[in-house]
PDB file with SEQRES, HELIX, SHEET and CRYST1 records, atoms N, CA, C and O in Angstrom:
SEQRES   1 A   82  LEU SER ALA CYS VAL PHE LYS ASN LYS PHE ALA ARG LYS          
SEQRES   2 A   82  SER LEU SER VAL TYR HIS VAL GLN ARG ARG LEU ASN GLU          
SEQRES   3 A   82  LEU GLY TYR ARG ASP ALA TYR THR ASP LYS THR GLY TRP          
SEQRES   4 A   82  TYR GLY ASP LEU THR LEU LYS SER VAL ARG GLU TYR GLN          
SEQRES   5 A   82  ALA ALA ASN GLY LEU ALA GLY GLU GLY VAL ILE ASP LYS          
SEQRES   6 A   82  VAL THR LEU ASP HIS LEU PHE SER ASP ASP PRO ASN VAL          
SEQRES   7 A   82  THR VAL VAL ASP                                              
HELIX    1 AA1 SER A   16  HIS A   19  1                                   4    
HELIX    2 AA2 ARG A   22  ASN A   25  1                                   4    
HELIX    3 AA3 ARG A   30  TYR A   33  1                                   4    
HELIX    4 AA4 LEU A   43  ALA A   54  1                                  12    
HELIX    5 AA5 LYS A   65  PHE A   72  1                                   8    
CRYST1    1.000    1.000    1.000  90.00  90.00  90.00 P 1           1          
ATOM      1  N   LEU A   1      26.785 -29.173  37.860  1.00  0.00           N  
ATOM      2  CA  LEU A   1      25.893 -28.988  37.419  1.00  0.00           C  
ATOM      3  C   LEU A   1      25.806 -29.431  35.764  1.00  0.00           C  
ATOM      4  O   LEU A   1      26.841 -29.484  35.100  1.00  0.00           O  
ATOM      5  N   SER A   2      24.597 -29.714  35.221  1.00  0.00           N  
ATOM      6  CA  SER A   2      25.078 -30.391  33.815  1.00  0.00           C  
ATOM      7  C   SER A   2      23.524 -30.113  32.661  1.00  0.00           C  
ATOM      8  O   SER A   2      23.266 -30.862  31.719  1.00  0.00           O  
ATOM      9  N   ALA A   3      22.752 -28.987  33.018  1.00  0.00           N  
ATOM     10  CA  ALA A   3      21.838 -28.923  32.287  1.00  0.00           C  
ATOM     11  C   ALA A   3      21.652 -27.828  31.978  1.00  0.00           C  
ATOM     12  O   ALA A   3      22.131 -26.959  32.707  1.00  0.00           O  
ATOM     13  N   CYS A   4      21.066 -27.522  31.062  1.00  0.00           N  
ATOM     14  CA  CYS A   4      20.784 -25.627  30.891  1.00  0.00           C  
ATOM     15  C   CYS A   4      19.335 -26.276  31.253  1.00  0.00           C  
ATOM     16  O   CYS A   4      18.975 -27.433  31.469  1.00  0.00           O  
ATOM     17  N   VAL A   5      18.370 -24.479  31.212  1.00  0.00           N  
ATOM     18  CA  VAL A   5      17.477 -24.675  31.108  1.00  0.00           C  
ATOM     19  C   VAL A   5      16.927 -23.672  30.484  1.00  0.00           C  
ATOM     20  O   VAL A   5      17.573 -22.638  30.659  1.00  0.00           O  
ATOM     21  N   PHE A   6      15.929 -23.533  29.776  1.00  0.00           N  
ATOM     22  CA  PHE A   6      15.384 -22.689  28.962  1.00  0.00           C  
ATOM     23  C   PHE A   6      15.140 -21.228  29.556  1.00  0.00           C  
ATOM     24  O   PHE A   6      15.506 -20.053  29.562  1.00  0.00           O  
ATOM     25  N   LYS A   7      14.440 -21.976  29.943  1.00  0.00           N  
ATOM     26  CA  LYS A   7      13.590 -21.117  30.682  1.00  0.00           C  
ATOM     27  C   LYS A   7      13.896 -19.850  31.247  1.00  0.00           C  
ATOM     28  O   LYS A   7      13.087 -18.953  31.011  1.00  0.00           O  
ATOM     29  N   ASN A   8      14.984 -19.557  32.010  1.00  0.00           N  
ATOM     30  CA  ASN A   8      15.553 -18.826  32.029  1.00  0.00           C  
ATOM     31  C   ASN A   8      15.329 -17.190  31.869  1.00  0.00           C  
ATOM     32  O   ASN A   8      15.878 -16.987  30.786  1.00  0.00           O  
ATOM     33  N   LYS A   9      14.839 -15.921  32.329  1.00  0.00           N  
ATOM     34  CA  LYS A   9      14.768 -14.829  31.564  1.00  0.00           C  
ATOM     35  C   LYS A   9      16.238 -13.958  32.276  1.00  0.00           C  
ATOM     36  O   LYS A   9      17.162 -14.356  32.985  1.00  0.00           O  
ATOM     37  N   PHE A  10      16.108 -13.451  32.051  1.00  0.00           N  
ATOM     38  CA  PHE A  10      16.960 -12.167  31.822  1.00  0.00           C  
ATOM     39  C   PHE A  10      17.169 -10.837  33.393  1.00  0.00           C  
ATOM     40  O   PHE A  10      17.914  -9.891  33.649  1.00  0.00           O  
ATOM     41  N   ALA A  11      16.245 -11.403  33.929  1.00  0.00           N  
ATOM     42  CA  ALA A  11      15.951 -10.810  35.493  1.00  0.00           C  
ATOM     43  C   ALA A  11      16.648 -11.573  36.034  1.00  0.00           C  
ATOM     44  O   ALA A  11      17.785 -11.102  35.986  1.00  0.00           O  
ATOM     45  N   ARG A  12      16.648 -12.478  36.526  1.00  0.00           N  
ATOM     46  CA  ARG A  12      17.837 -13.554  37.707  1.00  0.00           C  
ATOM     47  C   ARG A  12      19.359 -14.136  36.995  1.00  0.00           C  
ATOM     48  O   ARG A  12      19.651 -14.766  35.979  1.00  0.00           O  
ATOM     49  N   LYS A  13      20.045 -13.591  38.043  1.00  0.00           N  
ATOM     50  CA  LYS A  13      21.307 -14.895  38.045  1.00  0.00           C  
ATOM     51  C   LYS A  13      21.379 -16.133  37.836  1.00  0.00           C  
ATOM     52  O   LYS A  13      21.043 -16.667  38.892  1.00  0.00           O  
ATOM     53  N   SER A  14      21.695 -17.127  36.861  1.00  0.00           N  
ATOM     54  CA  SER A  14      21.369 -18.445  37.159  1.00  0.00           C  
ATOM     55  C   SER A  14      22.664 -19.169  36.220  1.00  0.00           C  
ATOM     56  O   SER A  14      23.560 -18.412  35.844  1.00  0.00           O  
ATOM     57  N   LEU A  15      22.708 -20.078  35.995  1.00  0.00           N  
ATOM     58  CA  LEU A  15      23.456 -21.107  35.690  1.00  0.00           C  
ATOM     59  C   LEU A  15      23.507 -21.081  34.707  1.00  0.00           C  
ATOM     60  O   LEU A  15      24.618 -20.737  34.302  1.00  0.00           O  
ATOM     61  N   SER A  16      22.965 -21.240  34.140  1.00  0.00           N  
ATOM     62  CA  SER A  16      22.317 -21.958  32.958  1.00  0.00           C  
ATOM     63  C   SER A  16      23.157 -20.503  32.154  1.00  0.00           C  
ATOM     64  O   SER A  16      24.252 -20.682  31.620  1.00  0.00           O  
ATOM     65  N   VAL A  17      22.734 -19.612  32.156  1.00  0.00           N  
ATOM     66  CA  VAL A  17      23.784 -17.845  31.683  1.00  0.00           C  
ATOM     67  C   VAL A  17      25.291 -17.592  31.990  1.00  0.00           C  
ATOM     68  O   VAL A  17      26.018 -16.648  31.680  1.00  0.00           O  
ATOM     69  N   TYR A  18      25.516 -18.663  32.655  1.00  0.00           N  
ATOM     70  CA  TYR A  18      27.217 -18.586  33.013  1.00  0.00           C  
ATOM     71  C   TYR A  18      27.008 -19.274  31.684  1.00  0.00           C  
ATOM     72  O   TYR A  18      27.116 -18.746  30.577  1.00  0.00           O  
ATOM     73  N   HIS A  19      26.635 -20.753  31.999  1.00  0.00           N  
ATOM     74  CA  HIS A  19      26.879 -22.205  30.797  1.00  0.00           C  
ATOM     75  C   HIS A  19      26.580 -21.131  29.652  1.00  0.00           C  
ATOM     76  O   HIS A  19      27.466 -21.538  28.900  1.00  0.00           O  
ATOM     77  N   VAL A  20      26.117 -20.271  29.079  1.00  0.00           N  
ATOM     78  CA  VAL A  20      26.541 -19.359  27.372  1.00  0.00           C  
ATOM     79  C   VAL A  20      27.320 -19.087  27.881  1.00  0.00           C  
ATOM     80  O   VAL A  20      28.326 -19.794  27.822  1.00  0.00           O  
ATOM     81  N   GLN A  21      27.307 -17.873  28.697  1.00  0.00           N  
ATOM     82  CA  GLN A  21      28.685 -16.950  28.423  1.00  0.00           C  
ATOM     83  C   GLN A  21      29.864 -18.244  28.209  1.00  0.00           C  
ATOM     84  O   GLN A  21      30.553 -18.180  27.191  1.00  0.00           O  
ATOM     85  N   ARG A  22      30.117 -19.576  29.309  1.00  0.00           N  
ATOM     86  CA  ARG A  22      31.172 -20.119  28.764  1.00  0.00           C  
ATOM     87  C   ARG A  22      31.285 -20.231  27.272  1.00  0.00           C  
ATOM     88  O   ARG A  22      32.150 -19.730  26.554  1.00  0.00           O  
ATOM     89  N   ARG A  23      29.846 -21.278  26.792  1.00  0.00           N  
ATOM     90  CA  ARG A  23      30.661 -21.576  26.045  1.00  0.00           C  
ATOM     91  C   ARG A  23      29.861 -20.855  24.862  1.00  0.00           C  
ATOM     92  O   ARG A  23      29.001 -21.511  24.273  1.00  0.00           O  
ATOM     93  N   LEU A  24      30.110 -19.533  24.492  1.00  0.00           N  
ATOM     94  CA  LEU A  24      29.398 -18.587  24.302  1.00  0.00           C  
ATOM     95  C   LEU A  24      31.618 -18.227  24.027  1.00  0.00           C  
ATOM     96  O   LEU A  24      32.230 -18.061  22.973  1.00  0.00           O  
ATOM     97  N   ASN A  25      31.999 -18.239  25.080  1.00  0.00           N  
ATOM     98  CA  ASN A  25      33.528 -17.829  25.119  1.00  0.00           C  
ATOM     99  C   ASN A  25      34.378 -18.710  23.707  1.00  0.00           C  
ATOM    100  O   ASN A  25      35.009 -18.268  22.747  1.00  0.00           O  
ATOM    101  N   GLU A  26      33.897 -20.661  24.309  1.00  0.00           N  
ATOM    102  CA  GLU A  26      34.402 -20.737  23.485  1.00  0.00           C  
ATOM    103  C   GLU A  26      34.540 -21.346  21.863  1.00  0.00           C  
ATOM    104  O   GLU A  26      35.245 -22.119  21.216  1.00  0.00           O  
ATOM    105  N   LEU A  27      33.619 -20.637  21.726  1.00  0.00           N  
ATOM    106  CA  LEU A  27      33.582 -20.722  20.267  1.00  0.00           C  
ATOM    107  C   LEU A  27      34.035 -18.787  19.439  1.00  0.00           C  
ATOM    108  O   LEU A  27      34.125 -18.289  18.317  1.00  0.00           O  
ATOM    109  N   GLY A  28      34.145 -18.464  20.509  1.00  0.00           N  
ATOM    110  CA  GLY A  28      35.272 -17.854  19.907  1.00  0.00           C  
ATOM    111  C   GLY A  28      34.915 -16.319  20.524  1.00  0.00           C  
ATOM    112  O   GLY A  28      35.677 -15.356  20.610  1.00  0.00           O  
ATOM    113  N   TYR A  29      32.811 -16.473  21.114  1.00  0.00           N  
ATOM    114  CA  TYR A  29      32.531 -14.962  21.460  1.00  0.00           C  
ATOM    115  C   TYR A  29      32.678 -14.431  22.940  1.00  0.00           C  
ATOM    116  O   TYR A  29      31.846 -14.613  23.829  1.00  0.00           O  
ATOM    117  N   ARG A  30      34.208 -13.548  23.096  1.00  0.00           N  
ATOM    118  CA  ARG A  30      34.531 -13.079  23.770  1.00  0.00           C  
ATOM    119  C   ARG A  30      33.863 -12.660  24.629  1.00  0.00           C  
ATOM    120  O   ARG A  30      33.557 -13.174  25.705  1.00  0.00           O  
ATOM    121  N   ASP A  31      33.529 -11.425  24.068  1.00  0.00           N  
ATOM    122  CA  ASP A  31      32.078 -10.988  24.606  1.00  0.00           C  
ATOM    123  C   ASP A  31      31.745 -10.786  26.198  1.00  0.00           C  
ATOM    124  O   ASP A  31      32.110 -10.112  27.161  1.00  0.00           O  
ATOM    125  N   ALA A  32      30.814 -11.809  25.841  1.00  0.00           N  
ATOM    126  CA  ALA A  32      30.537 -12.763  26.908  1.00  0.00           C  
ATOM    127  C   ALA A  32      31.177 -13.006  27.483  1.00  0.00           C  
ATOM    128  O   ALA A  32      30.729 -12.758  28.603  1.00  0.00           O  
ATOM    129  N   TYR A  33      31.913 -13.316  27.543  1.00  0.00           N  
ATOM    130  CA  TYR A  33      33.100 -14.035  28.914  1.00  0.00           C  
ATOM    131  C   TYR A  33      33.604 -13.174  29.974  1.00  0.00           C  
ATOM    132  O   TYR A  33      33.877 -13.173  31.174  1.00  0.00           O  
ATOM    133  N   THR A  34      33.586 -12.138  28.503  1.00  0.00           N  
ATOM    134  CA  THR A  34      33.686 -10.556  29.975  1.00  0.00           C  
ATOM    135  C   THR A  34      32.753 -10.294  30.187  1.00  0.00           C  
ATOM    136  O   THR A  34      32.815  -9.118  30.547  1.00  0.00           O  
ATOM    137  N   ASP A  35      31.094 -10.854  30.243  1.00  0.00           N  
ATOM    138  CA  ASP A  35      30.292 -10.170  31.202  1.00  0.00           C  
ATOM    139  C   ASP A  35      30.075 -11.694  32.390  1.00  0.00           C  
ATOM    140  O   ASP A  35      28.965 -11.821  32.907  1.00  0.00           O  
ATOM    141  N   LYS A  36      30.902 -12.476  32.639  1.00  0.00           N  
ATOM    142  CA  LYS A  36      30.767 -13.579  33.030  1.00  0.00           C  
ATOM    143  C   LYS A  36      30.670 -13.160  34.424  1.00  0.00           C  
ATOM    144  O   LYS A  36      31.476 -12.461  35.039  1.00  0.00           O  
ATOM    145  N   THR A  37      29.136 -13.887  35.017  1.00  0.00           N  
ATOM    146  CA  THR A  37      29.088 -13.505  35.801  1.00  0.00           C  
ATOM    147  C   THR A  37      27.163 -13.826  36.032  1.00  0.00           C  
ATOM    148  O   THR A  37      26.437 -13.312  36.883  1.00  0.00           O  
ATOM    149  N   GLY A  38      26.836 -14.686  35.105  1.00  0.00           N  
ATOM    150  CA  GLY A  38      25.427 -15.485  35.664  1.00  0.00           C  
ATOM    151  C   GLY A  38      24.538 -14.100  34.912  1.00  0.00           C  
ATOM    152  O   GLY A  38      23.439 -14.554  34.593  1.00  0.00           O  
ATOM    153  N   TRP A  39      24.606 -12.876  34.594  1.00  0.00           N  
ATOM    154  CA  TRP A  39      23.603 -12.377  34.695  1.00  0.00           C  
ATOM    155  C   TRP A  39      23.606 -11.942  33.190  1.00  0.00           C  
ATOM    156  O   TRP A  39      24.537 -11.921  32.384  1.00  0.00           O  
ATOM    157  N   TYR A  40      22.886 -11.757  33.113  1.00  0.00           N  
ATOM    158  CA  TYR A  40      22.552 -11.453  31.111  1.00  0.00           C  
ATOM    159  C   TYR A  40      22.474 -10.115  30.475  1.00  0.00           C  
ATOM    160  O   TYR A  40      21.481  -9.486  30.109  1.00  0.00           O  
ATOM    161  N   GLY A  41      24.029  -9.745  30.408  1.00  0.00           N  
ATOM    162  CA  GLY A  41      24.338  -8.540  30.701  1.00  0.00           C  
ATOM    163  C   GLY A  41      24.223  -7.872  29.364  1.00  0.00           C  
ATOM    164  O   GLY A  41      23.321  -8.226  28.605  1.00  0.00           O  
ATOM    165  N   ASP A  42      25.068  -6.934  29.018  1.00  0.00           N  
ATOM    166  CA  ASP A  42      24.822  -6.244  27.896  1.00  0.00           C  
ATOM    167  C   ASP A  42      25.538  -7.163  26.181  1.00  0.00           C  
ATOM    168  O   ASP A  42      25.148  -7.369  25.032  1.00  0.00           O  
ATOM    169  N   LEU A  43      27.225  -7.552  27.376  1.00  0.00           N  
ATOM    170  CA  LEU A  43      27.970  -7.813  26.150  1.00  0.00           C  
ATOM    171  C   LEU A  43      27.610  -8.991  26.113  1.00  0.00           C  
ATOM    172  O   LEU A  43      28.267  -9.466  25.188  1.00  0.00           O  
ATOM    173  N   THR A  44      26.456 -10.425  26.877  1.00  0.00           N  
ATOM    174  CA  THR A  44      26.325 -11.478  26.453  1.00  0.00           C  
ATOM    175  C   THR A  44      25.070 -11.038  25.351  1.00  0.00           C  
ATOM    176  O   THR A  44      25.071 -11.215  24.133  1.00  0.00           O  
ATOM    177  N   LEU A  45      24.329 -10.599  25.943  1.00  0.00           N  
ATOM    178  CA  LEU A  45      23.325  -9.748  24.773  1.00  0.00           C  
ATOM    179  C   LEU A  45      24.063  -9.877  22.976  1.00  0.00           C  
ATOM    180  O   LEU A  45      23.740 -10.703  22.123  1.00  0.00           O  
ATOM    181  N   LYS A  46      25.149  -8.713  22.848  1.00  0.00           N  
ATOM    182  CA  LYS A  46      25.375  -9.165  22.000  1.00  0.00           C  
ATOM    183  C   LYS A  46      25.756  -9.993  21.507  1.00  0.00           C  
ATOM    184  O   LYS A  46      25.263 -10.380  20.448  1.00  0.00           O  
ATOM    185  N   SER A  47      27.032 -10.731  22.225  1.00  0.00           N  
ATOM    186  CA  SER A  47      27.073 -12.638  21.995  1.00  0.00           C  
ATOM    187  C   SER A  47      26.597 -12.954  21.427  1.00  0.00           C  
ATOM    188  O   SER A  47      27.037 -13.240  20.314  1.00  0.00           O  
ATOM    189  N   VAL A  48      24.805 -13.211  21.931  1.00  0.00           N  
ATOM    190  CA  VAL A  48      24.105 -14.148  21.322  1.00  0.00           C  
ATOM    191  C   VAL A  48      23.518 -13.778  19.837  1.00  0.00           C  
ATOM    192  O   VAL A  48      23.012 -14.471  18.954  1.00  0.00           O  
ATOM    193  N   ARG A  49      23.854 -12.158  19.970  1.00  0.00           N  
ATOM    194  CA  ARG A  49      23.434 -11.359  18.545  1.00  0.00           C  
ATOM    195  C   ARG A  49      23.955 -12.333  17.662  1.00  0.00           C  
ATOM    196  O   ARG A  49      23.375 -13.133  16.928  1.00  0.00           O  
ATOM    197  N   GLU A  50      25.409 -12.075  17.910  1.00  0.00           N  
ATOM    198  CA  GLU A  50      26.237 -12.097  16.987  1.00  0.00           C  
ATOM    199  C   GLU A  50      26.220 -13.358  16.806  1.00  0.00           C  
ATOM    200  O   GLU A  50      26.213 -13.556  15.591  1.00  0.00           O  
ATOM    201  N   TYR A  51      26.203 -14.777  17.649  1.00  0.00           N  
ATOM    202  CA  TYR A  51      26.402 -15.436  17.587  1.00  0.00           C  
ATOM    203  C   TYR A  51      25.016 -16.260  16.752  1.00  0.00           C  
ATOM    204  O   TYR A  51      25.253 -17.157  15.943  1.00  0.00           O  
ATOM    205  N   GLN A  52      23.792 -15.888  17.026  1.00  0.00           N  
ATOM    206  CA  GLN A  52      22.827 -15.947  16.399  1.00  0.00           C  
ATOM    207  C   GLN A  52      22.927 -15.559  14.551  1.00  0.00           C  
ATOM    208  O   GLN A  52      22.445 -15.989  13.503  1.00  0.00           O  
ATOM    209  N   ALA A  53      23.680 -14.701  14.913  1.00  0.00           N  
ATOM    210  CA  ALA A  53      23.476 -14.057  13.053  1.00  0.00           C  
ATOM    211  C   ALA A  53      24.779 -15.869  12.553  1.00  0.00           C  
ATOM    212  O   ALA A  53      24.475 -16.982  12.124  1.00  0.00           O  
ATOM    213  N   ALA A  54      25.581 -15.493  12.774  1.00  0.00           N  
ATOM    214  CA  ALA A  54      26.694 -16.322  12.894  1.00  0.00           C  
ATOM    215  C   ALA A  54      26.243 -17.519  12.145  1.00  0.00           C  
ATOM    216  O   ALA A  54      26.734 -17.858  11.068  1.00  0.00           O  
ATOM    217  N   ASN A  55      25.625 -17.924  12.542  1.00  0.00           N  
ATOM    218  CA  ASN A  55      24.875 -19.379  12.403  1.00  0.00           C  
ATOM    219  C   ASN A  55      22.467 -19.047  11.866  1.00  0.00           C  
ATOM    220  O   ASN A  55      21.441 -19.552  12.322  1.00  0.00           O  
ATOM    221  N   GLY A  56      22.721 -18.080  10.862  1.00  0.00           N  
ATOM    222  CA  GLY A  56      21.381 -17.914  11.097  1.00  0.00           C  
ATOM    223  C   GLY A  56      20.413 -18.493  11.451  1.00  0.00           C  
ATOM    224  O   GLY A  56      19.665 -19.128  10.707  1.00  0.00           O  
ATOM    225  N   LEU A  57      20.268 -18.323  12.898  1.00  0.00           N  
ATOM    226  CA  LEU A  57      19.135 -17.932  13.616  1.00  0.00           C  
ATOM    227  C   LEU A  57      18.365 -17.292  14.137  1.00  0.00           C  
ATOM    228  O   LEU A  57      18.653 -17.416  15.327  1.00  0.00           O  
ATOM    229  N   ALA A  58      17.391 -16.544  14.050  1.00  0.00           N  
ATOM    230  CA  ALA A  58      16.818 -16.145  13.877  1.00  0.00           C  
ATOM    231  C   ALA A  58      16.679 -15.130  15.615  1.00  0.00           C  
ATOM    232  O   ALA A  58      16.846 -15.763  16.658  1.00  0.00           O  
ATOM    233  N   GLY A  59      16.414 -13.806  15.661  1.00  0.00           N  
ATOM    234  CA  GLY A  59      16.777 -13.479  17.738  1.00  0.00           C  
ATOM    235  C   GLY A  59      17.811 -12.625  17.158  1.00  0.00           C  
ATOM    236  O   GLY A  59      18.626 -12.592  16.235  1.00  0.00           O  
ATOM    237  N   GLU A  60      17.214 -11.696  18.530  1.00  0.00           N  
ATOM    238  CA  GLU A  60      18.135 -10.294  18.501  1.00  0.00           C  
ATOM    239  C   GLU A  60      17.904 -10.561  19.288  1.00  0.00           C  
ATOM    240  O   GLU A  60      16.866 -10.314  19.902  1.00  0.00           O  
ATOM    241  N   GLY A  61      19.485 -11.667  19.825  1.00  0.00           N  
ATOM    242  CA  GLY A  61      20.183 -11.821  21.028  1.00  0.00           C  
ATOM    243  C   GLY A  61      19.759 -12.366  22.369  1.00  0.00           C  
ATOM    244  O   GLY A  61      20.401 -12.740  23.351  1.00  0.00           O  
ATOM    245  N   VAL A  62      18.119 -12.270  22.020  1.00  0.00           N  
ATOM    246  CA  VAL A  62      17.308 -13.228  23.328  1.00  0.00           C  
ATOM    247  C   VAL A  62      17.319 -14.794  22.956  1.00  0.00           C  
ATOM    248  O   VAL A  62      17.085 -15.474  21.957  1.00  0.00           O  
ATOM    249  N   ILE A  63      17.494 -14.888  23.545  1.00  0.00           N  
ATOM    250  CA  ILE A  63      18.004 -16.685  24.020  1.00  0.00           C  
ATOM    251  C   ILE A  63      16.767 -17.735  23.855  1.00  0.00           C  
ATOM    252  O   ILE A  63      16.172 -17.972  24.907  1.00  0.00           O  
ATOM    253  N   ASP A  64      16.291 -18.404  22.675  1.00  0.00           N  
ATOM    254  CA  ASP A  64      15.018 -19.079  22.484  1.00  0.00           C  
ATOM    255  C   ASP A  64      15.435 -20.748  22.653  1.00  0.00           C  
ATOM    256  O   ASP A  64      16.593 -20.819  23.064  1.00  0.00           O  
ATOM    257  N   LYS A  65      14.629 -22.518  22.391  1.00  0.00           N  
ATOM    258  CA  LYS A  65      15.155 -23.328  22.674  1.00  0.00           C  
ATOM    259  C   LYS A  65      16.221 -23.374  21.828  1.00  0.00           C  
ATOM    260  O   LYS A  65      17.342 -23.766  22.150  1.00  0.00           O  
ATOM    261  N   VAL A  66      15.740 -22.796  20.247  1.00  0.00           N  
ATOM    262  CA  VAL A  66      16.625 -23.610  18.704  1.00  0.00           C  
ATOM    263  C   VAL A  66      17.605 -23.333  18.746  1.00  0.00           C  
ATOM    264  O   VAL A  66      18.442 -24.053  18.201  1.00  0.00           O  
ATOM    265  N   THR A  67      18.054 -21.952  19.526  1.00  0.00           N  
ATOM    266  CA  THR A  67      19.838 -21.095  19.540  1.00  0.00           C  
ATOM    267  C   THR A  67      20.326 -22.461  20.633  1.00  0.00           C  
ATOM    268  O   THR A  67      20.855 -23.527  20.319  1.00  0.00           O  
ATOM    269  N   LEU A  68      19.873 -21.894  22.152  1.00  0.00           N  
ATOM    270  CA  LEU A  68      20.056 -23.447  23.112  1.00  0.00           C  
ATOM    271  C   LEU A  68      20.831 -24.752  22.445  1.00  0.00           C  
ATOM    272  O   LEU A  68      21.997 -25.146  22.476  1.00  0.00           O  
ATOM    273  N   ASP A  69      20.338 -24.944  22.195  1.00  0.00           N  
ATOM    274  CA  ASP A  69      20.018 -26.770  21.033  1.00  0.00           C  
ATOM    275  C   ASP A  69      21.437 -26.049  20.224  1.00  0.00           C  
ATOM    276  O   ASP A  69      22.260 -25.792  21.102  1.00  0.00           O  
ATOM    277  N   HIS A  70      21.852 -25.735  19.132  1.00  0.00           N  
ATOM    278  CA  HIS A  70      22.852 -25.376  18.620  1.00  0.00           C  
ATOM    279  C   HIS A  70      23.879 -24.451  19.432  1.00  0.00           C  
ATOM    280  O   HIS A  70      25.102 -24.568  19.360  1.00  0.00           O  
ATOM    281  N   LEU A  71      23.399 -23.795  19.983  1.00  0.00           N  
ATOM    282  CA  LEU A  71      24.856 -23.471  20.853  1.00  0.00           C  
ATOM    283  C   LEU A  71      25.419 -25.302  21.839  1.00  0.00           C  
ATOM    284  O   LEU A  71      26.587 -25.507  22.169  1.00  0.00           O  
ATOM    285  N   PHE A  72      24.470 -26.146  22.053  1.00  0.00           N  
ATOM    286  CA  PHE A  72      25.353 -27.047  23.191  1.00  0.00           C  
ATOM    287  C   PHE A  72      25.139 -27.818  22.187  1.00  0.00           C  
ATOM    288  O   PHE A  72      26.052 -28.643  22.180  1.00  0.00           O  
ATOM    289  N   SER A  73      24.263 -28.042  21.134  1.00  0.00           N  
ATOM    290  CA  SER A  73      24.905 -29.467  20.313  1.00  0.00           C  
ATOM    291  C   SER A  73      25.666 -30.200  20.674  1.00  0.00           C  
ATOM    292  O   SER A  73      25.476 -31.349  21.073  1.00  0.00           O  
ATOM    293  N   ASP A  74      27.133 -29.325  20.526  1.00  0.00           N  
ATOM    294  CA  ASP A  74      28.108 -30.524  20.677  1.00  0.00           C  
ATOM    295  C   ASP A  74      29.199 -30.619  21.618  1.00  0.00           C  
ATOM    296  O   ASP A  74      30.398 -30.819  21.427  1.00  0.00           O  
ATOM    297  N   ASP A  75      28.382 -30.392  22.915  1.00  0.00           N  
ATOM    298  CA  ASP A  75      28.996 -29.781  23.696  1.00  0.00           C  
ATOM    299  C   ASP A  75      28.804 -30.798  24.948  1.00  0.00           C  
ATOM    300  O   ASP A  75      28.112 -30.167  25.747  1.00  0.00           O  
ATOM    301  N   PRO A  76      29.109 -32.145  25.523  1.00  0.00           N  
ATOM    302  CA  PRO A  76      28.997 -32.597  26.028  1.00  0.00           C  
ATOM    303  C   PRO A  76      28.566 -32.618  27.931  1.00  0.00           C  
ATOM    304  O   PRO A  76      27.810 -33.225  28.690  1.00  0.00           O  
ATOM    305  N   ASN A  77      29.140 -32.022  27.963  1.00  0.00           N  
ATOM    306  CA  ASN A  77      28.735 -31.714  29.375  1.00  0.00           C  
ATOM    307  C   ASN A  77      27.878 -31.122  29.885  1.00  0.00           C  
ATOM    308  O   ASN A  77      27.676 -31.084  31.099  1.00  0.00           O  
ATOM    309  N   VAL A  78      26.859 -30.239  28.525  1.00  0.00           N  
ATOM    310  CA  VAL A  78      25.266 -29.556  29.381  1.00  0.00           C  
ATOM    311  C   VAL A  78      24.129 -30.266  27.738  1.00  0.00           C  
ATOM    312  O   VAL A  78      24.164 -30.469  26.525  1.00  0.00           O  
ATOM    313  N   THR A  79      23.170 -30.370  29.121  1.00  0.00           N  
ATOM    314  CA  THR A  79      21.862 -30.755  28.604  1.00  0.00           C  
ATOM    315  C   THR A  79      20.513 -29.847  27.995  1.00  0.00           C  
ATOM    316  O   THR A  79      19.602 -29.879  28.822  1.00  0.00           O  
ATOM    317  N   VAL A  80      20.244 -29.242  27.061  1.00  0.00           N  
ATOM    318  CA  VAL A  80      19.186 -28.486  26.968  1.00  0.00           C  
ATOM    319  C   VAL A  80      17.809 -29.341  27.375  1.00  0.00           C  
ATOM    320  O   VAL A  80      17.314 -30.379  26.934  1.00  0.00           O  
ATOM    321  N   VAL A  81      17.467 -28.497  28.326  1.00  0.00           N  
ATOM    322  CA  VAL A  81      16.001 -29.156  28.834  1.00  0.00           C  
ATOM    323  C   VAL A  81      15.282 -28.110  28.837  1.00  0.00           C  
ATOM    324  O   VAL A  81      15.639 -26.933  28.796  1.00  0.00           O  
ATOM    325  N   ASP A  82      13.643 -28.822  28.916  1.00  0.00           N  
ATOM    326  CA  ASP A  82      13.126 -28.068  28.428  1.00  0.00           C  
ATOM    327  C   ASP A  82      12.171 -27.359  30.063  1.00  0.00           C  
ATOM    328  O   ASP A  82      11.400 -26.405  29.963  1.00  0.00           O  
TER     329      ASP A  82                                                      
END                                                                             
C-alpha cells in the first residue's frame, strides 16, 4: 500500500492508521508504535497530539488532511490522497 487515505475514522482498523503509527515511530513518537495495530487507540491519539503540538499544527490528536500532509511530506513511500 502506497497511499494514505484521509477519510478513515476512529471506528475502523485500517492500513492508513498503521502508516501513521509507523511514521510517528520513525519520527520519535514511540507510543504510537506500541499501539501498532491499525486501530486508532489512545497511544496513537497521544502521539498525534504531541506531534501536532511540536509542529505548530492545530488539533487535539484528531488527524486532518493538514496533519497527514505534514506527517508524510518527506516520506517517499506514502502519498496522501483525498
